[in-house]
XYZ file of C-alpha atoms in Angstrom:
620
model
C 57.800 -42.790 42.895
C 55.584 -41.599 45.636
C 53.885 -43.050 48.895
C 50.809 -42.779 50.272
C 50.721 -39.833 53.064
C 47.168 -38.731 54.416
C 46.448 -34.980 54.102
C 43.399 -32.777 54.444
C 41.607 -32.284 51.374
C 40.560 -29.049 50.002
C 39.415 -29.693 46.332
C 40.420 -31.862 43.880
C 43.490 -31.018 41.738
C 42.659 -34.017 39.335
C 42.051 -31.641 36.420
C 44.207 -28.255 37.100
C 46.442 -27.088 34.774
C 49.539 -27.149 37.464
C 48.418 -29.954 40.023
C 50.234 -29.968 43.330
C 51.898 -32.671 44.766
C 49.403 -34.998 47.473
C 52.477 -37.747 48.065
C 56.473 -37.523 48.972
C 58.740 -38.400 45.830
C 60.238 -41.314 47.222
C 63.391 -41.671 44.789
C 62.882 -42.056 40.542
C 63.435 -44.926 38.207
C 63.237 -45.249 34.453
C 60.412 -45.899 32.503
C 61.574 -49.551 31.037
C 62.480 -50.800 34.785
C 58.789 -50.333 35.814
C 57.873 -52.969 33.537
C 61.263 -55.545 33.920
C 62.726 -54.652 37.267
C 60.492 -52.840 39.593
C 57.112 -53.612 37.998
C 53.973 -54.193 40.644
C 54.577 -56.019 43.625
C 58.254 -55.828 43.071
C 60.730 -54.455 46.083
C 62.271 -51.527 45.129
C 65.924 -50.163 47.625
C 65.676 -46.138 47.738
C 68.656 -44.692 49.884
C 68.138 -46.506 53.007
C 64.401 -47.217 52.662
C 62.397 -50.204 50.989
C 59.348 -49.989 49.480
C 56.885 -52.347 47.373
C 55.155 -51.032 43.963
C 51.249 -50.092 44.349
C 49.075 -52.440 42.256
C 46.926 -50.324 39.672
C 43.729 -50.474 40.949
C 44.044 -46.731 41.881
C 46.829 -45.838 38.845
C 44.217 -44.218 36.676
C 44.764 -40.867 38.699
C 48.177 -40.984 39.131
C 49.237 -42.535 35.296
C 47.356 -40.471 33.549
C 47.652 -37.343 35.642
C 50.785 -35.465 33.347
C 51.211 -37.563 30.496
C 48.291 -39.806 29.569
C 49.622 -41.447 26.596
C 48.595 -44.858 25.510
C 49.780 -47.378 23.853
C 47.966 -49.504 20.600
C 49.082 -52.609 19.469
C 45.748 -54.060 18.844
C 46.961 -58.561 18.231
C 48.780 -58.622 21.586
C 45.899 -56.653 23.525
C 43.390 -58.829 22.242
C 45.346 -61.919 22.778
C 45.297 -60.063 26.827
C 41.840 -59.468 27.075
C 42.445 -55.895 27.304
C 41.505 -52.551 25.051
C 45.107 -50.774 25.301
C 48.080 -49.997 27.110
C 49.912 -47.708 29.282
C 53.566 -46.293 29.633
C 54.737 -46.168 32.967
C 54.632 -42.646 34.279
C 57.998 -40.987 33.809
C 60.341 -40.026 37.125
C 61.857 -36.287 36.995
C 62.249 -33.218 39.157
C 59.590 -31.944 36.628
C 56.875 -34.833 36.847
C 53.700 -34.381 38.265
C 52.474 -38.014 38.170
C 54.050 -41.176 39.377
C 54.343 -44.912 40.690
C 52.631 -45.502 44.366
C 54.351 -47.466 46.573
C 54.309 -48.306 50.242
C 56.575 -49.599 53.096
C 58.045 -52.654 52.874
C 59.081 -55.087 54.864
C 57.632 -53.563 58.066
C 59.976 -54.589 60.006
C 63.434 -52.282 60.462
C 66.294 -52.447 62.971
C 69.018 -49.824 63.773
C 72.557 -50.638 63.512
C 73.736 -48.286 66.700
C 71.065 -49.775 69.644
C 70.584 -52.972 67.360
C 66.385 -52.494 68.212
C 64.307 -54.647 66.100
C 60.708 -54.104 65.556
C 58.066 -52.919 63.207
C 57.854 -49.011 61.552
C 55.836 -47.737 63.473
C 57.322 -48.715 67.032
C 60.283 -46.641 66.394
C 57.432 -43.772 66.001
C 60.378 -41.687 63.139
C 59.340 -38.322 62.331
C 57.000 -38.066 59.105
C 58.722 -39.283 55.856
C 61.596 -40.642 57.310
C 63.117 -43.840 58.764
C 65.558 -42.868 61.115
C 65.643 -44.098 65.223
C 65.075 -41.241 67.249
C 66.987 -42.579 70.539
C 70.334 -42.527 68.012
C 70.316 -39.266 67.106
C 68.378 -40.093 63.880
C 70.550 -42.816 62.833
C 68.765 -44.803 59.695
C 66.797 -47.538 59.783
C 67.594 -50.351 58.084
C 64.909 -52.588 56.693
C 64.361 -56.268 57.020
C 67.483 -58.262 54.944
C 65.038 -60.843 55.218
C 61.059 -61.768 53.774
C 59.023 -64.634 53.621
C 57.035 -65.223 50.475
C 55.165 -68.121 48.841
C 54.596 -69.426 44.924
C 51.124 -68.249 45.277
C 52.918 -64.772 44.621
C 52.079 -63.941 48.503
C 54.170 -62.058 50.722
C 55.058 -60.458 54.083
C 57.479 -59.844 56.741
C 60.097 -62.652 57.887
C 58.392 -64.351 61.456
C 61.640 -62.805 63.614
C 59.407 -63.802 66.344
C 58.635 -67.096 65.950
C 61.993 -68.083 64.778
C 63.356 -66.376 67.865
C 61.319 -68.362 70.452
C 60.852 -71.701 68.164
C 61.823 -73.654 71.371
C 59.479 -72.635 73.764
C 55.718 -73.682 74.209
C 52.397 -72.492 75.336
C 50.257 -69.842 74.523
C 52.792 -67.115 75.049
C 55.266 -68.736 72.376
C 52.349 -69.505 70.026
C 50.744 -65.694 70.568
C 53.759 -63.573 70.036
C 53.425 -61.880 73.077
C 56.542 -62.465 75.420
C 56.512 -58.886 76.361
C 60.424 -58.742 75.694
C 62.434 -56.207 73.296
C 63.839 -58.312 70.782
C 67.435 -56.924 69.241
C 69.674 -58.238 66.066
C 73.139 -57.697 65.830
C 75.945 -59.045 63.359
C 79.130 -60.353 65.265
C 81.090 -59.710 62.382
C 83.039 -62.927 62.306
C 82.287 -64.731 59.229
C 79.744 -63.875 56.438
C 77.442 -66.378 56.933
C 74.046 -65.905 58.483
C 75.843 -67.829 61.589
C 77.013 -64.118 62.654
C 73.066 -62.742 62.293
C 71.881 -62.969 65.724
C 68.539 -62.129 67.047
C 67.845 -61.919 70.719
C 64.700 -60.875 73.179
C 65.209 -58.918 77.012
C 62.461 -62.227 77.920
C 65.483 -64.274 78.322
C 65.130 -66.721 75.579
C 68.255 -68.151 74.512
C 70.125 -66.359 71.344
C 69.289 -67.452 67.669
C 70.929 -67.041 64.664
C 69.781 -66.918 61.285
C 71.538 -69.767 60.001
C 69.267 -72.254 58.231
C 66.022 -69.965 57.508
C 66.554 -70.705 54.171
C 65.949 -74.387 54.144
C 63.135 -75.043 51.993
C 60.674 -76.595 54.771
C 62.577 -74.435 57.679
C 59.033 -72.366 58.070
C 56.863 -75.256 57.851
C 58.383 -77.334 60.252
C 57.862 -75.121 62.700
C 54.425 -74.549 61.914
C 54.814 -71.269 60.313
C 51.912 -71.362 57.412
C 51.400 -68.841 54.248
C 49.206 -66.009 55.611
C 48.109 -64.963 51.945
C 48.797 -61.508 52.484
C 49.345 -59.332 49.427
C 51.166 -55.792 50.273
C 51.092 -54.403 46.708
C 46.660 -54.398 46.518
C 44.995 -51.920 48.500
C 42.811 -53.127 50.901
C 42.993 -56.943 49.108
C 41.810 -59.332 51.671
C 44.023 -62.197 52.552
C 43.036 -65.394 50.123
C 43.495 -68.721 51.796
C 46.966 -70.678 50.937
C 48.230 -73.476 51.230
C 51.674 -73.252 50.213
C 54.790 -73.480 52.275
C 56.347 -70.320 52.768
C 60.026 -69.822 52.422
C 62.607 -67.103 53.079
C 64.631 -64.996 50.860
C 66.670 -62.224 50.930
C 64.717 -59.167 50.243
C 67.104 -58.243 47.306
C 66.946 -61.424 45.441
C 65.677 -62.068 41.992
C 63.411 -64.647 43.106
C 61.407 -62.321 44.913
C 59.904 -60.832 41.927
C 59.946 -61.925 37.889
C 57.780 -60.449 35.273
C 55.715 -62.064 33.107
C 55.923 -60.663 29.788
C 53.892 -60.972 26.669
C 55.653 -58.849 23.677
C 54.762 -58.636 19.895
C 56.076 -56.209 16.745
C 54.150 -54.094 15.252
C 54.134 -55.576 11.637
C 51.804 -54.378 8.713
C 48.776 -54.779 7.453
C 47.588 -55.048 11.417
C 49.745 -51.791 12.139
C 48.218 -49.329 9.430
C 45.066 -49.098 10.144
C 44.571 -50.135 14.575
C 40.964 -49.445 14.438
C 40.049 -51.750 11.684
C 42.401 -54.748 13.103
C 40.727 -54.070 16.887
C 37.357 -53.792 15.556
C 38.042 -57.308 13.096
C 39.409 -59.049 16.351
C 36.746 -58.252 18.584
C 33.721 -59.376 16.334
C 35.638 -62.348 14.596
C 33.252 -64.800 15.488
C 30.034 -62.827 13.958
C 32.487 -62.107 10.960
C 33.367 -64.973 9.873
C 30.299 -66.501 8.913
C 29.879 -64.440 6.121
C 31.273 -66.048 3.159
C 30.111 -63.653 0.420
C 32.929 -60.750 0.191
C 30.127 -58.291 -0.181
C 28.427 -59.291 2.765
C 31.773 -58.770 4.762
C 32.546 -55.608 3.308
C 29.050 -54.262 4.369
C 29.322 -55.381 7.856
C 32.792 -54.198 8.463
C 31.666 -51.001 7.186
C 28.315 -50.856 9.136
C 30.840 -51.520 12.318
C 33.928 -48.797 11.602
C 31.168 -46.384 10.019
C 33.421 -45.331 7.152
C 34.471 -47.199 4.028
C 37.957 -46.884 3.588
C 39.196 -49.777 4.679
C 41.142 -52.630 2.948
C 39.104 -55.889 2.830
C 42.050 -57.920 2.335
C 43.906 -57.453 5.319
C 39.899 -58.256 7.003
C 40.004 -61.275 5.000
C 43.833 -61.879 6.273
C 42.208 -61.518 9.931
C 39.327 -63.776 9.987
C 41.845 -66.680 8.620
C 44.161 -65.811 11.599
C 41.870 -65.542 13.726
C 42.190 -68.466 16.853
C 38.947 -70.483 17.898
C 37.406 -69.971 20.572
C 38.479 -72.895 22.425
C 42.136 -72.137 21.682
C 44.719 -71.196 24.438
C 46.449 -68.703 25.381
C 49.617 -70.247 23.927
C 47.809 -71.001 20.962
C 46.782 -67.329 20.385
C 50.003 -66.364 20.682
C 51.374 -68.527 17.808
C 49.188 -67.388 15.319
C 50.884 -63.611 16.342
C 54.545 -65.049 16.309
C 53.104 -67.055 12.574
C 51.965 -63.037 11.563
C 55.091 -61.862 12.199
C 57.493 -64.451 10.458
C 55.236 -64.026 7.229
C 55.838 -60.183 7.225
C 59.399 -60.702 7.724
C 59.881 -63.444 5.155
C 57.897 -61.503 2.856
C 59.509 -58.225 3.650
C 57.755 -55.013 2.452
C 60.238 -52.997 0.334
C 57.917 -52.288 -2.331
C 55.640 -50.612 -0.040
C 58.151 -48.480 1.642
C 59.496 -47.185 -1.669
C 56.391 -45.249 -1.618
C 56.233 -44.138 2.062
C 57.573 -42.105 4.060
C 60.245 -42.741 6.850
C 58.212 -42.934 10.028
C 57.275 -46.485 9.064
C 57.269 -48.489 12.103
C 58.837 -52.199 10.598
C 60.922 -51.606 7.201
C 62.077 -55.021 5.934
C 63.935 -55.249 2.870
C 66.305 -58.005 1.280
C 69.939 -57.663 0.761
C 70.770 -55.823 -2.525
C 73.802 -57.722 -2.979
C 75.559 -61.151 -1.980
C 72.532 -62.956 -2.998
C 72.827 -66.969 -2.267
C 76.102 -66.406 -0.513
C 74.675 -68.298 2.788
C 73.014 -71.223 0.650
C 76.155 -73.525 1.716
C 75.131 -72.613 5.572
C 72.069 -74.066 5.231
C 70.381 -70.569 5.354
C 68.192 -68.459 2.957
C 69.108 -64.932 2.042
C 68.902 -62.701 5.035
C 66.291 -59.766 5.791
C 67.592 -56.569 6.857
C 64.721 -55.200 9.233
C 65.767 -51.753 9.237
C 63.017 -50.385 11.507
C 60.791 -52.281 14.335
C 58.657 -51.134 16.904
C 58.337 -53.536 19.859
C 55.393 -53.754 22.489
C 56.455 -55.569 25.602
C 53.088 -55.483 28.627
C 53.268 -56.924 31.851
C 50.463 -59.142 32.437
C 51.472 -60.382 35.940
C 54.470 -61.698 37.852
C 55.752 -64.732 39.807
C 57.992 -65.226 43.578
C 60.436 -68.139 43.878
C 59.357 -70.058 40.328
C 60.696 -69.150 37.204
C 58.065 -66.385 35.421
C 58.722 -68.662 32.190
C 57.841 -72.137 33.095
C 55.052 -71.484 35.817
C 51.085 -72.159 35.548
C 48.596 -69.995 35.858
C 48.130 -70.380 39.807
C 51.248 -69.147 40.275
C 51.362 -65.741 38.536
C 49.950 -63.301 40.975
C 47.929 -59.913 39.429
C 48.678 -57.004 39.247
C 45.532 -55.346 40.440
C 42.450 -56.281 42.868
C 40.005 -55.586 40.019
C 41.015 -56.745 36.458
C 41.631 -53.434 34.231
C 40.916 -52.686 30.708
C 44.601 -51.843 30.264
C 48.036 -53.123 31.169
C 51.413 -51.455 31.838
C 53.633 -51.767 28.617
C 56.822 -50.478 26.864
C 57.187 -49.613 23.427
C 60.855 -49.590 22.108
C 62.295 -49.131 18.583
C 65.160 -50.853 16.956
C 67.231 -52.573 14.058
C 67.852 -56.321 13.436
C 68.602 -59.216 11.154
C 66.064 -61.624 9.980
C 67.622 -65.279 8.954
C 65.608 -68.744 7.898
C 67.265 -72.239 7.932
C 66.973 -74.262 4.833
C 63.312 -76.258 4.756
C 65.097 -78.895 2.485
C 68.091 -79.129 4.312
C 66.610 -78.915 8.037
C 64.503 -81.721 7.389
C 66.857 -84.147 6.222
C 68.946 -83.110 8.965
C 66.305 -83.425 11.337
C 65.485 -87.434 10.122
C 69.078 -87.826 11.446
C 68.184 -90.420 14.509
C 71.153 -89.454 16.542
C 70.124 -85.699 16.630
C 66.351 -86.379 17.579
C 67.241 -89.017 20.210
C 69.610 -86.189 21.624
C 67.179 -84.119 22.181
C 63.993 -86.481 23.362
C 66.202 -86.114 26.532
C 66.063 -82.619 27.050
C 62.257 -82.432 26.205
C 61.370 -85.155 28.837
C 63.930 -83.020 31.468
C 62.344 -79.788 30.604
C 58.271 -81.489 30.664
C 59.191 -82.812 33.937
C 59.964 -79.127 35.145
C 57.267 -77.470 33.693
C 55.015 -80.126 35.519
C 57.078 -79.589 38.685
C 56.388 -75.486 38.474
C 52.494 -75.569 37.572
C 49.979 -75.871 39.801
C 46.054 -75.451 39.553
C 43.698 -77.072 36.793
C 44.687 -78.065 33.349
C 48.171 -79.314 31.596
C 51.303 -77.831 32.253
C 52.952 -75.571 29.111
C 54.153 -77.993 26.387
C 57.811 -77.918 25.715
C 59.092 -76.286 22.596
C 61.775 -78.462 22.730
C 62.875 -80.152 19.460
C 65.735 -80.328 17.227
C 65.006 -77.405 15.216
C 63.936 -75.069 18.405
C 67.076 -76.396 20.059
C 69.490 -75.262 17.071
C 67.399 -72.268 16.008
C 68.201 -71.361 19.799
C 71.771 -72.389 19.911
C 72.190 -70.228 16.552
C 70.669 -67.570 17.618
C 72.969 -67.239 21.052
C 76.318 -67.690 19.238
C 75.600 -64.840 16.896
C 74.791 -62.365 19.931
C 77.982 -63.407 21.353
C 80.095 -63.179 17.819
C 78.464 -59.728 17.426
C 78.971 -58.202 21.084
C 82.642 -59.404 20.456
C 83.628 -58.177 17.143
C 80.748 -55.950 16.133
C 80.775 -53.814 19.415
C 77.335 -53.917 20.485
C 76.939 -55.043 24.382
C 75.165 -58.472 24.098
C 72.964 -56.869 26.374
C 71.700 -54.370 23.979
C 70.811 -57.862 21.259
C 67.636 -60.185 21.786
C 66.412 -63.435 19.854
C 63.136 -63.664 18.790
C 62.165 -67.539 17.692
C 60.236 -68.561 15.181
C 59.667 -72.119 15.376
C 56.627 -74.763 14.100
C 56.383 -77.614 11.818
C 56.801 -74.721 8.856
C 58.796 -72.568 10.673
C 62.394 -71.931 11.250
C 63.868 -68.616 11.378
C 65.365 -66.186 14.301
C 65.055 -62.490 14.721
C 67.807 -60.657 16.506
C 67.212 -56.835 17.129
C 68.270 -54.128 19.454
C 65.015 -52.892 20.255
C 66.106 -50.967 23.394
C 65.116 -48.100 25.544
C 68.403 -46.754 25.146
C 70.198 -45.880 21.579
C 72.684 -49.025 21.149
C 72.714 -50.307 17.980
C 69.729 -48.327 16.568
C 72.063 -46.344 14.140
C 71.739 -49.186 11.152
C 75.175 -50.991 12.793
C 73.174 -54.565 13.297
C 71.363 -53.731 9.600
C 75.006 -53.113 8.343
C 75.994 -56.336 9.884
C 73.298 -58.714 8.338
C 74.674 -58.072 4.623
C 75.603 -61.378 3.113
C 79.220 -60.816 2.967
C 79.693 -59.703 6.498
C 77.275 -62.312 7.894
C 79.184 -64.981 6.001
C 82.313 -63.838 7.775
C 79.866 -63.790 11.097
C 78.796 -67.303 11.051
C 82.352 -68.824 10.108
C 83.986 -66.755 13.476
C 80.554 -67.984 15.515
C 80.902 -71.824 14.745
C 84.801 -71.885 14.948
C 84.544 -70.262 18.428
C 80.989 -72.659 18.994
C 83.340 -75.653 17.652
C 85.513 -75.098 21.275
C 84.808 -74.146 24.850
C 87.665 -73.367 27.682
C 85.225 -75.809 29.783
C 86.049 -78.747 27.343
C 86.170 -81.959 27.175
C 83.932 -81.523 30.018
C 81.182 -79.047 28.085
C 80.652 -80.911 25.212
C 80.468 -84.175 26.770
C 77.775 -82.469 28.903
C 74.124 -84.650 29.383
C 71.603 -82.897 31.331
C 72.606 -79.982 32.775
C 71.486 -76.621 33.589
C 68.416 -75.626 35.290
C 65.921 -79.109 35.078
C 68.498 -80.718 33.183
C 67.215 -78.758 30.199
C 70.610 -78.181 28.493
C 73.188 -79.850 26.973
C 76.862 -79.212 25.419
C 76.002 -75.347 26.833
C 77.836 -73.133 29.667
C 78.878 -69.673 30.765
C 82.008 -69.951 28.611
C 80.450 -70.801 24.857
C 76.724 -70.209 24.283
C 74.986 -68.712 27.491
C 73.509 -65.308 27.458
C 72.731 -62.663 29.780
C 68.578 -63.259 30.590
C 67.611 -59.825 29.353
C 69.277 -61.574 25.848
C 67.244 -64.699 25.665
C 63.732 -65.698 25.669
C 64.344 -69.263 27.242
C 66.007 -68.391 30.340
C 69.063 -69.429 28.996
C 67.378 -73.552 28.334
C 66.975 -75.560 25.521
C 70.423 -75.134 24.276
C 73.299 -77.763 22.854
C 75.795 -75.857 20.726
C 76.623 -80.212 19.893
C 73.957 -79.247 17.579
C 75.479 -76.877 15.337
C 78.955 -77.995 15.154
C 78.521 -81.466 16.159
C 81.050 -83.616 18.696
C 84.677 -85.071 18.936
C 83.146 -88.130 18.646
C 79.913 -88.030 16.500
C 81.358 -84.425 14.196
C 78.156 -85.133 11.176
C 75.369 -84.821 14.649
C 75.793 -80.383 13.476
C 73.854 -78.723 11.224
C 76.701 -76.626 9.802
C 80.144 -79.295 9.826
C 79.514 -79.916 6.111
C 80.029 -76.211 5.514
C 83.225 -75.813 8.365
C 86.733 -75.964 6.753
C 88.617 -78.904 8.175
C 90.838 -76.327 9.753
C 88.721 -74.637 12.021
């Protein structure tokens, strides 16, 4: 990473073979953390420093600078609105590119004379933070920030919170003329023992209760609108209460992410899928094949193309009233058909850098029938794009409208940052027949009518602006299809080895759909050696799924787990903790909602509610 200095210009070093440095390297980070961790407008801690990511209004010199590779996965940038994507540049000693960032929170303080003020008052030589008057001791930057759900933020109002007592213009201005200090007394960890003071005279305040929700807006403290992140971005007019968090907390900054695989036919040939999406409309009133063929070729300029898959992309193809959500369904429908369907005839006669291989089990055919589950696929190769499209302060990233999410550059871009990681994984289906006889059970459906109301009620809560809230997925088949999914990480991170960090669900749910995809598509090498592939083989998964339920079947937290109504986050959850069926967030793509393991193995007192207790033994 790098931030902005000023320097005298003597040519442009855009182009040169060997360009030279124009910014301080301001610590490194890995490529998949610029997009999950420390994307744009996230706080990033480097040694004793803070520092905010640069939007990418001005990337284009300093992404594409060393290594200017892009990224094509033509579905998910058309469902964006955008023509392609980017990899984060890559940190190194030997890098000649990188992130921008800039200073932030303003305001520091120094632990020996216990001064607090802004940078730039403690006047620190160039490039560093240190108080001159203590023998270069570091600065340490603001613990504290204020920020909004508009996505706004800036530094905490020390000020104002220091002299919320007084009255008159001076308390109202800021401008007291005193040194203000803050010191820890050291006697308890509570922000009781954070005490800020002024040389005015105004009485001593601690920190304690800054993090009330309304303990800003009752003093009249208001949302300034301020975004750090854009260069030169004016201040937008907000309305939203501000509130206080620590500057390390999670809440501070979550991603949005949109992610899809790269699956064939759409895969093989990116300029003919790119070039179908962006003229679907004028395509698809041609109803005679050779008419089609003739204008797809009079648009690529070549004629080897296959007019099936354009065929296959017309009837895929969303309206153009349809929603974002609804775009993205018709990718998630694309992908469960080409892993149903599989493609092992095809890769018989390529080669081995196929992006998605997906072939059936040789043997153990029908083993899993008594589950309730078709024959598994064994997706030995998958290539997953994962973009950041924006990113969200205080409200959940998952569950929050559109007014929330705050961009990631002043002027919209053609492209968008995204990763591109490889992997391995198993492919399963529940039993149409058998799901939907289950799923006519009353008991099961009325069980879960209460955590779709809970988890409607907190979308509405988190969205803001024009329009309906997101629709909850919840239902009896997302809810087990979920449930499934998380005891399987956790029976595989136990006895398989892999870290349930290094697994992640992919759901595939609709009126005609019912499977779950979990992979190790990772930035790092765990479980890309065929181990998860290995794994997904009828006979082990049988084993698999017999150790998952009897371990889902009983929870240390019992009686009081799976007697559970309404709980988690919204109420969205039920029979579901910590110590049965609850994931690590990197893991799951539902924050960790939607979940009732009641629904696989059933309860004490109601055992034929689970999808699977005809197929337990007795003894379990």
């Amino acid at each position: 990473m790098t931030q902005p200095r000023r320097r005298r210009r003597t040519g442009s070093d855009l182009g040169s073979a060997a360009p030279r440095r124009t910014f301080p390297v301001k610590g490194a980070v890995r490529r998949a953390q610029m997009i999950t961790t420390y994307g744009v407008g996230g706080l990033i801690a480097v040694d004793n420093e803070s520092f905010i990511i640069s939007g990418l209004d001005n990337a284009d010199r300093s992404w594409s600078r060393h290594e200017a590779k892009t990224i094509t996965e033509p579905r998910l940038a058309n469902l964006l609105g955008v023509s392609h994507f980017r990899l984060p540049p890559a940190s190194g000693d030997e890098s000649e590119d990188g992130v921008r960032v800039k200073r932030f929170p303003w305001w520091q303080s120094c632990s020996k004379c216990e001064l607090l003020a802004p940078y730039k008052d403690f006047a620190s030589p160039a490039d560093k933070s240190v108080c001159p008057t203590c023998s270069d001791n570091p600065l340490v930057p603001s613990r504290f920030v204020m920020a909004c759900e508009h996505g706004h933020i800036e530094d905490f109002p020390y000020w104002k919170w220091l002299h919320r007592k007084e009255r008159g213009e001076g308390a109202s201005g800021g401008k007291c003329g005193g040194v203000m200090r803050l010191r820890s007394t050291g006697t308890t960890t509570s922000l009781r023992s954070v005490i800020l003071s002024c040389s005015c005279g105004v009485a001593d305040m601690s920190m304690e209760g800054s993090f009330r929700q309304r303990a800003l807006g009752d003093l009249g403290i208001t949302c300034s609108g301020r975004r750090p992140w854009l260069d030169a971005a004016p201040a937008q007019n907000c309305t939203q209460s501000p509130r206080t968090l620590q500057r390390g907390s999670s809440a501070v900054w979550q991603p949005v992410l949109r992610s899809a695989l790269s699956i064939p036919p759409y895969s093989k040939d990116d300029e003919l899928t790119r070039t179908v999406l962006n003229n679907r409309e004028d395509l698809a009133g041609f109803t005679d094949p050779e008419d089609l063929r003739r204008a797809v070729r009079m648009l690529l300029k070549r004629t080897d193309f296959d007019l099936n898959v354009v065929t296959r992309l017309l009837e895929d193809a969303p309206g153009q009233d349809s929603t974002l959500e609804e775009r993205y369904r018709l990718i998630l429908r694309g992908e469960y058909d080409s892993l149903a369907a599989g493609n092992a005839t095809e890769v018989e006669q390529q080669d081995h850098d196929e992006d998605f291989v997906c072939v059936p089990p040789k043997a153990g055919l029908g083993l899993l029938a008594p589950f309730g589950l078709t024959d598994p696929m064994l997706v030995k190769r998958l290539c997953e794009v994962r973009a950041l499209t924006s990113f969200t302060r205080i409200v959940d990233a998952q569950s929050a409208g559109p007014a929330h999410q705050a961009p990631l550059s002043l002027q919209r871009k053609s492209w968008l940052p995204a990763l591109e990681v490889r992997g391995e994984g198993v492919f399963l289906r529940l039993a149409e027949d058998r799901l939907r006889a289950w799923e006519r059970d009353t008991q099961a459906a009325a069980r879960i009518s209460e955590l779709h109301a809970n988890h409607t009620e907190m979308l509405r809560e988190y969205h803001a602006g024009e329009g309906e809230p997101h629709p909850s997925p919840a239902s009896p088949r997302y809810t087990l299809l979920h449930t499934l999914a998380h005891v399987l990480i956790t029976e595989w991170s136990l006895d398989a080895g892999y870290p349930s960090s290094a697994l992640r669900e992919r759901l595939y749910c609709d009126d005609d759909m019912a499977g779950l995809l979990v992979y190790t598509a990772t930035s790092d090498s765990a479980g890309s050696l065929g181990g998860l592939v290995a794994q997904g083989e009828p006979k082990n998964l049988t084993d698999i799924l017999e150790s998952a339920l009897r371990r889902a079947s009983w929870c240390s937290a019992d009686p009081l787990c799976i007697e559970s109504r309404a709980t988690g986050v919204g109420g969205a959850n039920h029979a579901a903790c910590h110590s049965c069926v609850m994931l690590a967030e990197t893991s799951c793509e539902a924050n960790n909602l939607l979940l009732d393991r009641a629904l696989l193995v059933g309860t004490p007192d109601d055992p034929n509610l689970g999808y699977f207790t005809r197929t337990m033994d007795p003894a379990m």
